[in-house]
Short mmCIF file of C-alpha atoms in Angstrom, two decimals:
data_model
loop_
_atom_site.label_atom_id
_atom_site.label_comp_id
_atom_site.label_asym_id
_atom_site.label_seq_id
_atom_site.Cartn_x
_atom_site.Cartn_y
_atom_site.Cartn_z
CA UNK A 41 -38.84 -70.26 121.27
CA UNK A 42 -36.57 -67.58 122.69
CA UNK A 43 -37.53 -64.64 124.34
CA UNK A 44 -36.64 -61.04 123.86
CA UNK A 45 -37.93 -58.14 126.02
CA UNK A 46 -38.33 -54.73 125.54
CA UNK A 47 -38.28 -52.31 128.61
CA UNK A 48 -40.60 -49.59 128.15
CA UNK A 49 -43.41 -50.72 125.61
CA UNK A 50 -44.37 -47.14 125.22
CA UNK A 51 -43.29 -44.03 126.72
CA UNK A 52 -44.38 -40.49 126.11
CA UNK A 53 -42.09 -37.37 126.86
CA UNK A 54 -41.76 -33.82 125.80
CA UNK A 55 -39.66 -32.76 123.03
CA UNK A 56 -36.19 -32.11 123.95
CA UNK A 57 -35.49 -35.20 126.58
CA UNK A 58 -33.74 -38.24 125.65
CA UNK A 59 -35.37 -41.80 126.10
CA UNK A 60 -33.39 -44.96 126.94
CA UNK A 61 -35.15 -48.31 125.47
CA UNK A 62 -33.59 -51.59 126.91
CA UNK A 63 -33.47 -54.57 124.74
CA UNK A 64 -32.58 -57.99 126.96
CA UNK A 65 -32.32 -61.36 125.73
CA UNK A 66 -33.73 -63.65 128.37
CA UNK A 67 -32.70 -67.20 127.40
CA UNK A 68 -30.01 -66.82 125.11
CA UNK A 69 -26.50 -64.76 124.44
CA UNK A 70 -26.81 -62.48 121.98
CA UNK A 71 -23.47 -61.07 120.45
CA UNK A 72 -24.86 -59.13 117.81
CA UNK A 73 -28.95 -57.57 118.86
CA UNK A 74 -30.31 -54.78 115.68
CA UNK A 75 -32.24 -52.17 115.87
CA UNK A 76 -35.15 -50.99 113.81
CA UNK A 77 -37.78 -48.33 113.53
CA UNK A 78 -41.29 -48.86 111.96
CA UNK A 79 -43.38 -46.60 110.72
CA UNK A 80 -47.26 -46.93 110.48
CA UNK A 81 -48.23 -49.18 107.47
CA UNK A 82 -44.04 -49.12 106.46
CA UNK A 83 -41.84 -51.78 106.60
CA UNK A 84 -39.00 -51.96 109.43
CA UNK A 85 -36.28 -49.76 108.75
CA UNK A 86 -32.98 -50.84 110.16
CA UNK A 87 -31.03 -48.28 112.23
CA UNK A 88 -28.50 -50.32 113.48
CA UNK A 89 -26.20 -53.32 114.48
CA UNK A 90 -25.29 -53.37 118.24
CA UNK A 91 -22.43 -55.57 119.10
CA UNK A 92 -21.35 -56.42 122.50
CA UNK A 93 -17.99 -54.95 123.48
CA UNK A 94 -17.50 -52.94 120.47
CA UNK A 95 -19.12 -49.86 118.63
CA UNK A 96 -22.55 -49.94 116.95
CA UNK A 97 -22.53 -50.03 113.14
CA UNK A 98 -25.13 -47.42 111.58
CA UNK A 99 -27.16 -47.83 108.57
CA UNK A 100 -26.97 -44.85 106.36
CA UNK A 101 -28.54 -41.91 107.18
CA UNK A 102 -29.03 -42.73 111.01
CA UNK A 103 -27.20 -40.05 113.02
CA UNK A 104 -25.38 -41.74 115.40
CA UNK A 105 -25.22 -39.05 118.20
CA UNK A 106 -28.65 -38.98 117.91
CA UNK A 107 -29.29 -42.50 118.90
CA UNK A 108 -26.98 -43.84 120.89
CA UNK A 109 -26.50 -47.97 121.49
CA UNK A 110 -24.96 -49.64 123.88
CA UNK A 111 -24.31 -53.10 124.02
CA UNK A 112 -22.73 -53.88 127.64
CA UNK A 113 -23.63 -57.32 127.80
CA UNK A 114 -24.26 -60.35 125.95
CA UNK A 115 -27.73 -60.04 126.87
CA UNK A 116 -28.31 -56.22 127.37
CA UNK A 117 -28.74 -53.42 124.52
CA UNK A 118 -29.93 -50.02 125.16
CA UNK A 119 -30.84 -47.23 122.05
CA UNK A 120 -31.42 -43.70 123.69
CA UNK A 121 -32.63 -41.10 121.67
CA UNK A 122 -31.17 -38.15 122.36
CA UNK A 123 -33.11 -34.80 122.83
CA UNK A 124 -36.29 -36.43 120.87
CA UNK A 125 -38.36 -34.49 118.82
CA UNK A 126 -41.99 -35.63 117.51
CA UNK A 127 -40.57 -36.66 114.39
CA UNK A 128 -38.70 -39.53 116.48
CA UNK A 129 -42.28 -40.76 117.56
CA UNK A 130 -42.59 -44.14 115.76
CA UNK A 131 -41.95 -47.90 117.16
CA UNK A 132 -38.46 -49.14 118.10
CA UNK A 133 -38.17 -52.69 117.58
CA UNK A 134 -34.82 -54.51 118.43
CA UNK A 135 -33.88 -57.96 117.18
CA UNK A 136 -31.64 -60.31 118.87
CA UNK A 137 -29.57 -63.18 117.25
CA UNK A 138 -29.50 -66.41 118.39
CA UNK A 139 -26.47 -68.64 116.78
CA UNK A 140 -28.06 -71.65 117.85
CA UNK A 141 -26.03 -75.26 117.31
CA UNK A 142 -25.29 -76.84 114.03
CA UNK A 143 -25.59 -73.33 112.23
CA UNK A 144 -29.02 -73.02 112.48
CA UNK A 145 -29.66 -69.42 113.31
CA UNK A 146 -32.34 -67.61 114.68
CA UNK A 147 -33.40 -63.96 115.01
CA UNK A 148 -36.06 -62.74 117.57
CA UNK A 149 -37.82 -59.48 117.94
CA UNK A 150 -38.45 -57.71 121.26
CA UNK A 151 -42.00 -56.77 121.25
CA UNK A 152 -41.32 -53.17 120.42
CA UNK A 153 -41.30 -49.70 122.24
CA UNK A 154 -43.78 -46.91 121.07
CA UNK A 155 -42.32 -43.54 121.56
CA UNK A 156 -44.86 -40.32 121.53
CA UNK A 157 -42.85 -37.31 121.67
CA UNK A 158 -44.72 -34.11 122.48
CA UNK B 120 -27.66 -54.62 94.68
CA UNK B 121 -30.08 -56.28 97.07
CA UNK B 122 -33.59 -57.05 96.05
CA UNK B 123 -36.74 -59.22 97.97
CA UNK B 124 -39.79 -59.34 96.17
CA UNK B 125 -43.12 -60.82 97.59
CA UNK B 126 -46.53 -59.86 97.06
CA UNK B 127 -47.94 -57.10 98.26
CA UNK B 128 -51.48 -58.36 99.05
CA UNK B 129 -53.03 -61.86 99.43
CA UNK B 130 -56.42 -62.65 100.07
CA UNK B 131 -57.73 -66.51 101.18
CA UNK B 132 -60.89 -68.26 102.81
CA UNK B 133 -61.28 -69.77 106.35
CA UNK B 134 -59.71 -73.51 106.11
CA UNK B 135 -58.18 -73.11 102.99
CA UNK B 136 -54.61 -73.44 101.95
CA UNK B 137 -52.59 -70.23 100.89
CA UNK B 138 -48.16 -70.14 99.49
CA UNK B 139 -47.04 -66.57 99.70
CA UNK B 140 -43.60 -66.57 97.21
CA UNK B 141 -40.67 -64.82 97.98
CA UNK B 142 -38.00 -64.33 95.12
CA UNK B 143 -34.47 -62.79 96.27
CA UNK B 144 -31.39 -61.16 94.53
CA UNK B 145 -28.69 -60.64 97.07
CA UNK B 146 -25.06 -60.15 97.17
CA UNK B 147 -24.97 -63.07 99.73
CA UNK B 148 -26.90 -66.07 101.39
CA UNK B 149 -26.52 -67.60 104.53
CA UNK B 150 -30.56 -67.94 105.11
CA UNK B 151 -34.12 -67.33 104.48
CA UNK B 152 -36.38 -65.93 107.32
CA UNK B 153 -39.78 -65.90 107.56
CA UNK B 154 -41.89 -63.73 110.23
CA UNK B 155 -45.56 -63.34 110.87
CA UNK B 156 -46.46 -59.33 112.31
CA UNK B 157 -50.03 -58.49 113.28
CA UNK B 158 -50.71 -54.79 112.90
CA UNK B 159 -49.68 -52.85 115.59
CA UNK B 160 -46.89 -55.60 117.03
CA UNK B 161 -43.51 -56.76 116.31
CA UNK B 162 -43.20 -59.57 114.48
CA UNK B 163 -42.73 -63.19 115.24
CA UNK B 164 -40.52 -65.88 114.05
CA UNK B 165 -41.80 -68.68 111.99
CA UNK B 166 -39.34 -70.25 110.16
CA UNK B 167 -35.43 -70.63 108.96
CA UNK B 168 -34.58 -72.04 105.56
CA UNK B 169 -30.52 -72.55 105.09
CA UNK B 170 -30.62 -75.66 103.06
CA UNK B 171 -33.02 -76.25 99.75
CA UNK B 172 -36.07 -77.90 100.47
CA UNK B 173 -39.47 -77.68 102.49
CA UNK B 174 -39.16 -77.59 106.30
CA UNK B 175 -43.02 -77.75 108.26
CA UNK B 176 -44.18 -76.62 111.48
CA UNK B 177 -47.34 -77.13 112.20
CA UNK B 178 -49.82 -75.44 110.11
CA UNK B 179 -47.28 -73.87 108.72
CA UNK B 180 -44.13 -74.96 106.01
CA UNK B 181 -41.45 -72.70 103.97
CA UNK B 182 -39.75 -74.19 101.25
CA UNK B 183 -36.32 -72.63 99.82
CA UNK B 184 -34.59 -73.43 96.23
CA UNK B 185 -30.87 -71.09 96.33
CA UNK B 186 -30.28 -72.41 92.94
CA UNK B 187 -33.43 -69.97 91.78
CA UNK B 188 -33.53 -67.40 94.67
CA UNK B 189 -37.33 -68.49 95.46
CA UNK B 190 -38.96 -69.59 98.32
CA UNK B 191 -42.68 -69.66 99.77
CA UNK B 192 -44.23 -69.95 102.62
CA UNK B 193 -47.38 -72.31 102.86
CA UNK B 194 -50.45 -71.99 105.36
CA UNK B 195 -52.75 -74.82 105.77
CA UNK B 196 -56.55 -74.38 107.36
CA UNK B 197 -56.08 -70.74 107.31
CA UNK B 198 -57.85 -69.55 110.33
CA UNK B 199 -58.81 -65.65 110.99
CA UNK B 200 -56.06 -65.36 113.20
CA UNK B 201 -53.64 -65.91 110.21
CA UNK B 202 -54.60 -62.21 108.76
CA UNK B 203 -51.44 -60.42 109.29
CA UNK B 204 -48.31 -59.25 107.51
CA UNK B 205 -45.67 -62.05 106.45
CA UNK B 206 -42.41 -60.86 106.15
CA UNK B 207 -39.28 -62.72 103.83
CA UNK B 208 -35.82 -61.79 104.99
CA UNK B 209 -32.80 -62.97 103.52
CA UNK B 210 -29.30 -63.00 105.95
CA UNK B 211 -26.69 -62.15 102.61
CA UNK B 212 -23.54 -62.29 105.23
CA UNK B 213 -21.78 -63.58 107.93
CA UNK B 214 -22.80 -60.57 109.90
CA UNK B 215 -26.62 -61.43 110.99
CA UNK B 216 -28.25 -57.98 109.07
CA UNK B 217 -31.05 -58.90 107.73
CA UNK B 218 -32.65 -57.32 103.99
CA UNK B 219 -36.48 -57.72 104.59
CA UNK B 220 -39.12 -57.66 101.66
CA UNK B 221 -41.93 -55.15 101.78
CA UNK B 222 -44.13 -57.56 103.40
CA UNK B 223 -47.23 -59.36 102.25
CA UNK B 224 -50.64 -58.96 103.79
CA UNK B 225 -52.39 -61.57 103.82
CA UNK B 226 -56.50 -60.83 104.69
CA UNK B 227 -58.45 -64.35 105.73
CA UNK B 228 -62.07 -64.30 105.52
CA UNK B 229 -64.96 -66.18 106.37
#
């Protein structure tokens, strides 16, 4: 199946400094990638829809200054999160859509990015 | 408003058979996801439903009926690997976002 990646799988920094998390698709073109956050024993929470060329639609409640997406290519999105504090530590997960042929879509998850912020 | 309902918590033997039932109310439907997540790691694809019916892959097989909202997802000769989390998203729009259920977590033992 397709591949997503996820550049860093963890990182740990110190509260106040902002963390970029890359999201590439690696054998498809992905117009529209999503990002989520997960909790420990919680079900992903979706934070937003990135779409290439355009601006990043928020879920409610998602501060969008605070994460900021990117989408510069139609295999490249980036989420930073801006001046982290330890209540950002959780896993980032970003999802990438595939529109495959004969309308048989596809999504596929990056392996996820742990965050620690001290 | 949207709603996904699946079990919360399944329990099945070694090499038996297990169907983990999804029921959906959504303002939309252009699909029916299924994904596999082992604790600790994002999850993984396993199957697309768009038209009614059973599709099968392998061990695995998800059936979908739109006309009641329902599908399920079947595992055959469970094996311990198969202990994980199995999540049913529905895609309600055009736009890919994806409503996910609360999971099931399915526990294989010997």
């Amino acid at each position: 199946g397709a591949v997503v990646s996820q550049h860093p799988s963890w990182v740990i920094c110190k509260s106040g400094t902002s963390v970029k998390i890359e999201c590439r698709s690696l054998d498809f073109q992905a117009t529209t990638m999503f990002w989520y956050r997960q909790f420990p024993k919680q079900s992903l929470m979706l934070m937003a829809t990135s779409n290439e060329g355009s601006k990043a639609t928020y879920e409610q409640g998602v501060e969008k200054d605070k994460f900021l997406i990117n989408h510069a290519s139609l295999t490249l999105s980036t989420l930073t999160v801006t001046s982290a504090h330890p209540e950002d530590s959780s896993f980032y997960i970003c999802s990438a859509r595939d529109l495959g042929t004969g309308g048989r879509e596809t999504q596929y998850f990056g392996p996820g990015t742990r965050l620690l912020v001290l | 408003g949207q709603n996904i309902d699946q079990p919360t918590e399944m329990t099945a033997t070694e090499g038996a058979i297990v169907q983990i039932n999804c029921t959906y109310q959504t303002s939309g439907f252009n699909g029916l996801f299924w994904y596999q997540q082992h604790a600790g790691e994002a999850p993984t694809f396993l199957s697309y439903n768009v038209l009614d019916g059973l599709e099968e892959k392998g061990r695995f097989s998800s059936f979908l009926s739109r006309s009641k909202g329902y599908s399920y997802l079947l595992l055959k000769e469970l094996q311990m690997k198969d202990s994980a989390s199995y999540l049913c998203a529905v895609h309600p729009n055009q736009g890919g976002k994806l409503i996910f259920g609360q999971g099931t977590e399915l526990s294989v033992k010997p």
